Amino acid sequence: MSNHDKIGRKNRHRSQISRQILTQYVLTVVGFVAALLLCYFLAWVFCNQFIWLDTNPLYYILKFIQATSPFWGTAVVFVGVIFITHHYLSKPLSYLDEVIAAAEQLSQSNEKPIILSEPMKSVQNELNLTREQALRSERNAKEAEQRKNDLIVYLAHDLKTPLTSVIGYMTLLRDEPQISPELRAKYTGIALSKAERLEDLINEFFDITRFNLTHLTLEEETVNLTRMLEQIAFEFQPVLAEKELTCETRLAPDVQLICDPDKLERVFDNLLRNALSYSYPKSQIVLSLEQRQNHVTIRVQNHGKTIPPEKLSRIFEQFFRLDSARASSTGGAGLGLAIAKEIVELHGGIITAESADEKVALTVRLPLSRQKIV
C-alpha cells in the first residue's frame, strides 16, 4: 500500500470519528432542549386542567414560574449544554490519551496487541497493522544483520585457507630454486588459483560494504536489450566451457528499452552466475527474451537441484545463501540476487523465482512504457 493510500485511510478514520462525536453532540443538545420544551408544555397543560384561586399559595408560585420562565429556561438550557459539551469534549481527549498510550506501546516494540475503546476500533486495527509491520521489519533487519555478521566471520575464516596455500607454495618456490620447470609451473598454477580464490573472497567483502553504503540511482538511456544479452552470454562462454555447460539464447530481435545499461547488465550477470553455480555438470542454461505489448520478459533457466519452497521464498533476501554449508566452489556473499531485485524494482519491474522438477528459473519483467529520467 502506498503512503498516499495510508494517509487517505487515516484521514477517513479521523473524519469518521469526528463526525460521529459531532453528530452525537448535536443530537444530544437538540434532544435535551426538546425534552425541556416537552416538559414545560406538559406542565402547562397539566396546570390548565385546574382552576387556581388567588387564595391558593401555589397560584402565586406558578404565576412567578410562568413570568420568569424565559430566564430559568435559558439558565437550564445553558447549564445543560455546558454539561453536555464537557461530556463530549472529554471523549476525544480520552481517545487522545488512548492513542498516546498506544503510540508508547508502538515505540517499545511490544508484542502485546493494542486495544482501544469500541469507537476507536478502526484506529485500533490500523495501529495493530502498523505494529505488526514494524515488528516484522525489525525481525527481518535483525536476521539480515545476523546473516551479514555470520557471513563476515565465515569469509574471514575462509581467507586463511587460500592465503596459507599461496604463502606455502611461494615459500617453496623461493627455498627450492633447483626444482624442475614442470614442478615449478605446477606450484605456480596452484598458487595462482588460490590467489584468484582469495580475490573472490575479498570482492565479496567489497560487495557487502557497497550494498550497505551505496544508494542505487539510475542513469538511463535507450539500449538494444537483445544485443546486451547476446554480449553477456558470449562473455560467459569460457566459464561455461570450463564447467562443461552450454548456454542457449532465445532472444527476440532488436528489442529497445529505456534503462540503466550498466546496472541491468549487473542484474543479468548475477542471474547467469547464479545459474552457472547451481547447474548440474554437462547441462544447459537457457537465456530467453520475449517482447509483449507493454513489457519485456527475460528468463534464465538452468537444470539443477530443486529449491525447496521455504528457501525459494527467501532467495532475494540480503545475505541469504542456498548453500548453507558454504562450499567454497558455489555461492557468494548472498547479495547478487538481492541487488538484482533492487535494480529491477528501480526500473519499475519485478523479478520472480520458480523451481520444480530439477529446474530453476529466474524471470525479470520490465515495462516498455517507462519514461526516460532526465
GROMACS .gro file of C-alpha atoms in nm:
model
  374
    1MET     CA    1   0.000   0.000   0.000
    2SER     CA    2   0.138   0.344  -0.092
    3ASN     CA    3   0.194   0.626   0.156
    4HIS     CA    4  -0.082   0.825  -0.016
    5ASP     CA    5  -0.331   0.542   0.044
    6LYS     CA    6  -0.224   0.512   0.408
    7ILE     CA    7  -0.268   0.886   0.466
    8GLY     CA    8  -0.609   0.873   0.297
    9ARG     CA    9  -0.722   0.588   0.521
   10LYS     CA   10  -0.603   0.770   0.835
   11ASN     CA   11  -0.787   1.087   0.729
   12ARG     CA   12  -1.103   0.885   0.670
   13HIS     CA   13  -1.079   0.727   1.016
   14ARG     CA   14  -1.025   1.068   1.177
   15SER     CA   15  -1.317   1.223   0.986
   16GLN     CA   16  -1.543   0.930   1.075
   17ILE     CA   17  -1.472   0.965   1.449
   18SER     CA   18  -1.511   1.345   1.436
   19ARG     CA   19  -1.842   1.319   1.252
   20GLN     CA   20  -1.962   1.056   1.496
   21ILE     CA   21  -1.883   1.270   1.803
   22LEU     CA   22  -2.024   1.588   1.644
   23THR     CA   23  -2.343   1.410   1.540
   24GLN     CA   24  -2.392   1.264   1.887
   25TYR     CA   25  -2.327   1.606   2.043
   26VAL     CA   26  -2.579   1.788   1.823
   27LEU     CA   27  -2.843   1.520   1.871
   28THR     CA   28  -2.792   1.525   2.248
   29VAL     CA   29  -2.825   1.906   2.266
   30VAL     CA   30  -3.133   1.904   2.044
   31GLY     CA   31  -3.281   1.617   2.245
   32PHE     CA   32  -3.212   1.797   2.572
   33VAL     CA   33  -3.378   2.123   2.456
   34ALA     CA   34  -3.671   1.928   2.308
   35ALA     CA   35  -3.714   1.738   2.636
   36LEU     CA   36  -3.720   2.066   2.831
   37LEU     CA   37  -3.981   2.216   2.596
   38LEU     CA   38  -4.188   1.899   2.618
   39CYS     CA   39  -4.174   1.902   3.000
   40TYR     CA   40  -4.273   2.271   3.004
   41PHE     CA   41  -4.561   2.205   2.765
   42LEU     CA   42  -4.686   1.905   2.964
   43ALA     CA   43  -4.664   2.104   3.287
   44TRP     CA   44  -4.857   2.391   3.130
   45VAL     CA   45  -5.129   2.152   3.003
   46PHE     CA   46  -5.149   1.985   3.341
   47CYS     CA   47  -5.181   2.314   3.529
   48ASN     CA   48  -5.453   2.433   3.294
   49GLN     CA   49  -5.669   2.140   3.398
   50PHE     CA   50  -5.738   2.316   3.728
   51ILE     CA   51  -5.891   2.647   3.835
   52TRP     CA   52  -5.644   2.828   4.055
   53LEU     CA   53  -5.776   3.082   4.308
   54ASP     CA   54  -5.567   3.371   4.427
   55THR     CA   55  -5.612   3.243   4.781
   56ASN     CA   56  -5.410   2.934   4.695
   57PRO     CA   57  -5.033   2.982   4.763
   58LEU     CA   58  -4.947   2.762   4.463
   59TYR     CA   59  -5.118   3.015   4.240
   60TYR     CA   60  -4.855   3.279   4.312
   61ILE     CA   61  -4.574   3.029   4.278
   62LEU     CA   62  -4.699   2.914   3.938
   63LYS     CA   63  -4.751   3.274   3.825
   64PHE     CA   64  -4.391   3.351   3.928
   65ILE     CA   65  -4.259   3.048   3.741
   66GLN     CA   66  -4.460   3.147   3.435
   67ALA     CA   67  -4.337   3.506   3.446
   68THR     CA   68  -3.971   3.407   3.488
   69SER     CA   69  -3.979   3.105   3.259
   70PRO     CA   70  -3.763   3.270   2.987
   71PHE     CA   71  -3.491   3.336   3.245
   72TRP     CA   72  -3.480   2.999   3.421
   73GLY     CA   73  -3.547   2.817   3.093
   74THR     CA   74  -3.243   2.981   2.939
   75ALA     CA   75  -3.039   2.908   3.251
   76VAL     CA   76  -3.135   2.540   3.250
   77VAL     CA   77  -3.055   2.511   2.879
   78PHE     CA   78  -2.721   2.689   2.930
   79VAL     CA   79  -2.617   2.468   3.222
   80GLY     CA   80  -2.732   2.155   3.040
   81VAL     CA   81  -2.542   2.247   2.725
   82ILE     CA   82  -2.230   2.311   2.937
   83PHE     CA   83  -2.252   1.963   3.091
   84ILE     CA   84  -2.321   1.803   2.752
   85THR     CA   85  -2.031   1.993   2.593
   86HIS     CA   86  -1.796   1.889   2.874
   87HIS     CA   87  -1.901   1.528   2.829
   88TYR     CA   88  -1.841   1.526   2.454
   89LEU     CA   89  -1.517   1.723   2.481
   90SER     CA   90  -1.385   1.468   2.727
   91LYS     CA   91  -1.449   1.191   2.472
   92PRO     CA   92  -1.188   1.298   2.213
   93LEU     CA   93  -0.949   1.381   2.497
   94SER     CA   94  -0.989   1.029   2.634
   95TYR     CA   95  -0.941   0.895   2.280
   96LEU     CA   96  -0.625   1.106   2.256
   97ASP     CA   97  -0.498   0.954   2.581
   98GLU     CA   98  -0.562   0.609   2.438
   99VAL     CA   99  -0.374   0.692   2.119
  100ILE     CA  100  -0.080   0.836   2.317
  101ALA     CA  101  -0.064   0.517   2.525
  102ALA     CA  102  -0.083   0.311   2.204
  103ALA     CA  103   0.198   0.519   2.050
  104GLU     CA  104   0.416   0.449   2.353
  105GLN     CA  105   0.338   0.081   2.313
  106LEU     CA  106   0.438   0.101   1.945
  107SER     CA  107   0.767   0.269   2.032
  108GLN     CA  108   0.851  -0.013   2.273
  109SER     CA  109   0.807  -0.285   2.004
  110ASN     CA  110   0.567  -0.464   2.237
  111GLU     CA  111   0.432  -0.799   2.121
  112LYS     CA  112   0.107  -0.732   2.309
  113PRO     CA  113  -0.174  -0.618   2.073
  114ILE     CA  114  -0.312  -0.265   2.105
  115ILE     CA  115  -0.664  -0.245   2.247
  116LEU     CA  116  -0.872   0.074   2.220
  117SER     CA  117  -1.232   0.154   2.305
  118GLU     CA  118  -1.510   0.044   2.069
  119PRO     CA  119  -1.548   0.377   1.878
  120MET     CA  120  -1.173   0.360   1.804
  121LYS     CA  121  -1.194   0.009   1.659
  122SER     CA  122  -1.083   0.114   1.310
  123VAL     CA  123  -0.788   0.310   1.453
  124GLN     CA  124  -0.702   0.009   1.668
  125ASN     CA  125  -0.688  -0.214   1.360
  126GLU     CA  126  -0.463   0.033   1.177
  127LEU     CA  127  -0.228   0.065   1.475
  128ASN     CA  128  -0.207  -0.312   1.515
  129LEU     CA  129  -0.129  -0.345   1.146
  130THR     CA  130   0.146  -0.085   1.181
  131ARG     CA  131   0.275  -0.265   1.491
  132GLU     CA  132   0.289  -0.599   1.310
  133GLN     CA  133   0.468  -0.443   1.012
  134ALA     CA  134   0.719  -0.273   1.242
  135LEU     CA  135   0.784  -0.596   1.433
  136ARG     CA  136   0.822  -0.786   1.107
  137SER     CA  137   1.063  -0.526   0.969
  138GLU     CA  138   1.262  -0.532   1.293
  139ARG     CA  139   1.286  -0.909   1.285
  140ASN     CA  140   1.391  -0.908   0.919
  141ALA     CA  141   1.654  -0.642   0.988
  142LYS     CA  142   1.794  -0.841   1.280
  143GLU     CA  143   1.802  -1.159   1.073
  144ALA     CA  144   1.977  -0.978   0.785
  145GLU     CA  145   2.228  -0.825   1.025
  146GLN     CA  146   2.292  -1.165   1.183
  147ARG     CA  147   2.339  -1.327   0.841
  148LYS     CA  148   2.580  -1.049   0.744
  149ASN     CA  149   2.780  -1.089   1.065
  150ASP     CA  150   2.791  -1.466   1.023
  151LEU     CA  151   2.899  -1.424   0.664
  152ILE     CA  152   3.181  -1.188   0.758
  153VAL     CA  153   3.303  -1.439   1.016
  154TYR     CA  154   3.289  -1.719   0.758
  155LEU     CA  155   3.465  -1.509   0.496
  156ALA     CA  156   3.738  -1.410   0.741
  157HIS     CA  157   3.788  -1.777   0.821
  158ASP     CA  158   3.781  -1.872   0.451
  159LEU     CA  159   4.051  -1.617   0.374
  160LYS     CA  160   4.303  -1.817   0.574
  161THR     CA  161   4.296  -2.126   0.353
  162PRO     CA  162   4.393  -1.974   0.014
  163LEU     CA  163   4.629  -1.726   0.180
  164THR     CA  164   4.811  -2.005   0.363
  165SER     CA  165   4.839  -2.204   0.037
  166VAL     CA  166   4.974  -1.905  -0.157
  167ILE     CA  167   5.235  -1.833   0.111
  168GLY     CA  168   5.328  -2.201   0.131
  169TYR     CA  169   5.380  -2.253  -0.242
  170MET     CA  170   5.558  -1.921  -0.291
  171THR     CA  171   5.788  -2.002   0.002
  172LEU     CA  172   5.856  -2.343  -0.152
  173LEU     CA  173   5.947  -2.183  -0.485
  174ARG     CA  174   6.180  -1.940  -0.307
  175ASP     CA  175   6.353  -2.201  -0.091
  176GLU     CA  176   6.384  -2.469  -0.362
  177PRO     CA  177   6.532  -2.297  -0.670
  178GLN     CA  178   6.657  -2.628  -0.814
  179ILE     CA  179   6.310  -2.782  -0.869
  180SER     CA  180   6.217  -2.881  -1.225
  181PRO     CA  181   6.036  -2.638  -1.458
  182GLU     CA  182   5.735  -2.872  -1.467
  183LEU     CA  183   5.702  -2.877  -1.090
  184ARG     CA  184   5.763  -2.502  -1.072
  185ALA     CA  185   5.481  -2.446  -1.326
  186LYS     CA  186   5.252  -2.674  -1.123
  187TYR     CA  187   5.321  -2.489  -0.797
  188THR     CA  188   5.283  -2.154  -0.969
  189GLY     CA  189   4.949  -2.263  -1.114
  190ILE     CA  190   4.822  -2.377  -0.773
  191ALA     CA  191   4.938  -2.051  -0.612
  192LEU     CA  192   4.764  -1.851  -0.887
  193SER     CA  193   4.441  -2.050  -0.841
  194LYS     CA  194   4.448  -1.987  -0.466
  195ALA     CA  195   4.525  -1.617  -0.523
  196GLU     CA  196   4.222  -1.591  -0.755
  197ARG     CA  197   4.006  -1.752  -0.487
  198LEU     CA  198   4.146  -1.501  -0.239
  199GLU     CA  199   4.049  -1.220  -0.478
  200ASP     CA  200   3.693  -1.356  -0.500
  201LEU     CA  201   3.661  -1.356  -0.121
  202ILE     CA  202   3.793  -1.001  -0.095
  203ASN     CA  203   3.546  -0.893  -0.363
  204GLU     CA  204   3.269  -1.041  -0.151
  205PHE     CA  205   3.377  -0.812   0.132
  206PHE     CA  206   3.358  -0.515  -0.105
  207ASP     CA  207   3.010  -0.625  -0.219
  208ILE     CA  208   2.890  -0.625   0.141
  209THR     CA  209   3.031  -0.276   0.200
  210ARG     CA  210   2.891  -0.132  -0.124
  211PHE     CA  211   2.546  -0.277  -0.063
  212ASN     CA  212   2.527  -0.124   0.284
  213LEU     CA  213   2.668   0.218   0.198
  214THR     CA  214   2.552   0.284  -0.157
  215HIS     CA  215   2.209   0.405  -0.262
  216LEU     CA  216   2.145   0.291  -0.617
  217THR     CA  217   2.044   0.558  -0.870
  218LEU     CA  218   1.968   0.514  -1.239
  219GLU     CA  219   2.140   0.674  -1.537
  220GLU     CA  220   1.900   0.582  -1.816
  221GLU     CA  221   1.936   0.569  -2.191
  222THR     CA  222   1.783   0.376  -2.480
  223VAL     CA  223   1.953   0.037  -2.512
  224ASN     CA  224   1.931  -0.254  -2.753
  225LEU     CA  225   1.845  -0.521  -2.496
  226THR     CA  226   1.886  -0.807  -2.743
  227ARG     CA  227   2.244  -0.707  -2.819
  228MET     CA  228   2.322  -0.662  -2.449
  229LEU     CA  229   2.207  -1.015  -2.364
  230GLU     CA  230   2.396  -1.161  -2.661
  231GLN     CA  231   2.714  -0.991  -2.540
  232ILE     CA  232   2.670  -1.110  -2.181
  233ALA     CA  233   2.604  -1.469  -2.294
  234PHE     CA  234   2.915  -1.456  -2.518
  235GLU     CA  235   3.134  -1.333  -2.232
  236PHE     CA  236   3.025  -1.632  -2.021
  237GLN     CA  237   3.138  -1.887  -2.281
  238PRO     CA  238   3.487  -1.954  -2.131
  239VAL     CA  239   3.346  -2.010  -1.782
  240LEU     CA  240   3.066  -2.227  -1.919
  241ALA     CA  241   3.312  -2.437  -2.119
  242GLU     CA  242   3.530  -2.481  -1.811
  243LYS     CA  243   3.232  -2.628  -1.624
  244GLU     CA  244   3.109  -2.826  -1.927
  245LEU     CA  245   2.791  -2.621  -1.952
  246THR     CA  246   2.621  -2.467  -2.254
  247CYS     CA  247   2.402  -2.158  -2.287
  248GLU     CA  248   2.120  -2.144  -2.540
  249THR     CA  249   1.985  -1.798  -2.625
  250ARG     CA  250   1.627  -1.744  -2.742
  251LEU     CA  251   1.613  -1.370  -2.790
  252ALA     CA  252   1.350  -1.159  -2.962
  253PRO     CA  253   1.525  -0.943  -3.225
  254ASP     CA  254   1.608  -0.575  -3.182
  255VAL     CA  255   1.429  -0.507  -2.850
  256GLN     CA  256   1.476  -0.142  -2.744
  257LEU     CA  257   1.446  -0.049  -2.375
  258ILE     CA  258   1.497   0.269  -2.172
  259CYS     CA  259   1.715   0.161  -1.879
  260ASP     CA  260   2.044   0.199  -1.697
  261PRO     CA  261   2.259  -0.039  -1.907
  262ASP     CA  262   2.538  -0.082  -1.651
  263LYS     CA  263   2.304  -0.178  -1.370
  264LEU     CA  264   2.084  -0.404  -1.585
  265GLU     CA  265   2.400  -0.574  -1.710
  266ARG     CA  266   2.483  -0.643  -1.348
  267VAL     CA  267   2.137  -0.798  -1.300
  268PHE     CA  268   2.174  -1.040  -1.591
  269ASP     CA  269   2.534  -1.114  -1.494
  270ASN     CA  270   2.415  -1.210  -1.144
  271LEU     CA  271   2.135  -1.427  -1.283
  272LEU     CA  272   2.371  -1.615  -1.514
  273ARG     CA  273   2.631  -1.658  -1.241
  274ASN     CA  274   2.364  -1.797  -1.013
  275ALA     CA  275   2.255  -2.043  -1.284
  276LEU     CA  276   2.617  -2.137  -1.351
  277SER     CA  277   2.690  -2.200  -0.982
  278TYR     CA  278   2.388  -2.426  -0.925
  279SER     CA  279   2.368  -2.619  -1.254
  280TYR     CA  280   2.431  -2.989  -1.294
  281PRO     CA  281   2.751  -3.070  -1.492
  282LYS     CA  282   2.706  -3.103  -1.869
  283SER     CA  283   2.362  -2.938  -1.857
  284GLN     CA  284   2.219  -2.642  -2.047
  285ILE     CA  285   2.130  -2.290  -1.938
  286VAL     CA  286   1.855  -2.118  -2.139
  287LEU     CA  287   1.851  -1.738  -2.168
  288SER     CA  288   1.534  -1.606  -2.330
  289LEU     CA  289   1.391  -1.264  -2.414
  290GLU     CA  290   1.029  -1.203  -2.512
  291GLN     CA  291   0.863  -0.874  -2.602
  292ARG     CA  292   0.496  -0.812  -2.528
  293GLN     CA  293   0.280  -0.510  -2.596
  294ASN     CA  294   0.386  -0.315  -2.288
  295HIS     CA  295   0.670  -0.513  -2.128
  296VAL     CA  296   0.965  -0.743  -2.189
  297THR     CA  297   1.036  -1.071  -2.011
  298ILE     CA  298   1.389  -1.204  -1.956
  299ARG     CA  299   1.417  -1.559  -1.823
  300VAL     CA  300   1.722  -1.758  -1.711
  301GLN     CA  301   1.657  -2.129  -1.663
  302ASN     CA  302   1.904  -2.398  -1.558
  303HIS     CA  303   1.898  -2.766  -1.465
  304GLY     CA  304   1.991  -2.814  -1.102
  305LYS     CA  305   1.870  -2.927  -0.764
  306THR     CA  306   1.509  -2.823  -0.694
  307ILE     CA  307   1.497  -2.539  -0.444
  308PRO     CA  308   1.259  -2.608  -0.151
  309PRO     CA  309   0.967  -2.361  -0.122
  310GLU     CA  310   1.089  -2.228   0.214
  311LYS     CA  311   1.424  -2.133   0.058
  312LEU     CA  312   1.273  -2.016  -0.270
  313SER     CA  313   1.065  -1.755  -0.086
  314ARG     CA  314   1.385  -1.608   0.064
  315ILE     CA  315   1.610  -1.626  -0.238
  316PHE     CA  316   1.608  -1.247  -0.291
  317GLU     CA  317   1.686  -1.160   0.073
  318GLN     CA  318   2.014  -0.992   0.162
  319PHE     CA  319   2.296  -1.229   0.262
  320PHE     CA  320   2.079  -1.538   0.205
  321ARG     CA  321   2.267  -1.833   0.055
  322LEU     CA  322   2.120  -2.153  -0.080
  323ASP     CA  323   2.446  -2.323   0.009
  324SER     CA  324   2.417  -2.313   0.388
  325ALA     CA  325   2.729  -2.529   0.422
  326ARG     CA  326   2.932  -2.255   0.246
  327ALA     CA  327   3.105  -2.481  -0.002
  328SER     CA  328   3.389  -2.276  -0.149
  329SER     CA  329   3.301  -2.365  -0.505
  330THR     CA  330   2.949  -2.224  -0.507
  331GLY     CA  331   2.771  -1.911  -0.400
  332GLY     CA  332   2.898  -1.574  -0.290
  333ALA     CA  333   2.808  -1.323  -0.028
  334GLY     CA  334   2.436  -1.382  -0.081
  335LEU     CA  335   2.396  -1.035  -0.231
  336GLY     CA  336   2.376  -1.099  -0.605
  337LEU     CA  337   2.002  -1.167  -0.625
  338ALA     CA  338   1.918  -0.907  -0.358
  339ILE     CA  339   2.100  -0.640  -0.560
  340ALA     CA  340   1.934  -0.766  -0.880
  341LYS     CA  341   1.591  -0.733  -0.716
  342GLU     CA  342   1.662  -0.375  -0.607
  343ILE     CA  343   1.782  -0.273  -0.955
  344VAL     CA  344   1.483  -0.435  -1.127
  345GLU     CA  345   1.238  -0.264  -0.894
  346LEU     CA  346   1.410   0.072  -0.953
  347HIS     CA  347   1.328   0.017  -1.322
  348GLY     CA  348   0.962  -0.040  -1.231
  349GLY     CA  349   0.987  -0.413  -1.292
  350ILE     CA  350   0.953  -0.735  -1.093
  351ILE     CA  351   1.174  -1.040  -1.050
  352THR     CA  352   1.047  -1.384  -0.954
  353ALA     CA  353   1.188  -1.733  -0.895
  354GLU     CA  354   1.043  -2.075  -0.972
  355SER     CA  355   1.180  -2.423  -0.909
  356ALA     CA  356   1.034  -2.764  -0.987
  357ASP     CA  357   1.140  -3.095  -1.146
  358GLU     CA  358   1.512  -3.013  -1.105
  359LYS     CA  359   1.477  -2.685  -1.291
  360VAL     CA  360   1.531  -2.334  -1.159
  361ALA     CA  361   1.400  -2.029  -1.345
  362LEU     CA  362   1.456  -1.662  -1.261
  363THR     CA  363   1.229  -1.425  -1.450
  364VAL     CA  364   1.262  -1.047  -1.489
  365ARG     CA  365   0.972  -0.841  -1.622
  366LEU     CA  366   1.042  -0.480  -1.724
  367PRO     CA  367   0.796  -0.218  -1.857
  368LEU     CA  368   0.849  -0.078  -2.207
  369SER     CA  369   0.650   0.239  -2.136
  370ARG     CA  370   0.887   0.372  -1.869
  371GLN     CA  371   0.975   0.734  -1.937
  372LYS     CA  372   1.336   0.832  -1.953
  373ILE     CA  373   1.453   1.026  -1.648
  374VAL     CA  374   1.645   1.340  -1.750
   0.00000   0.00000   0.00000
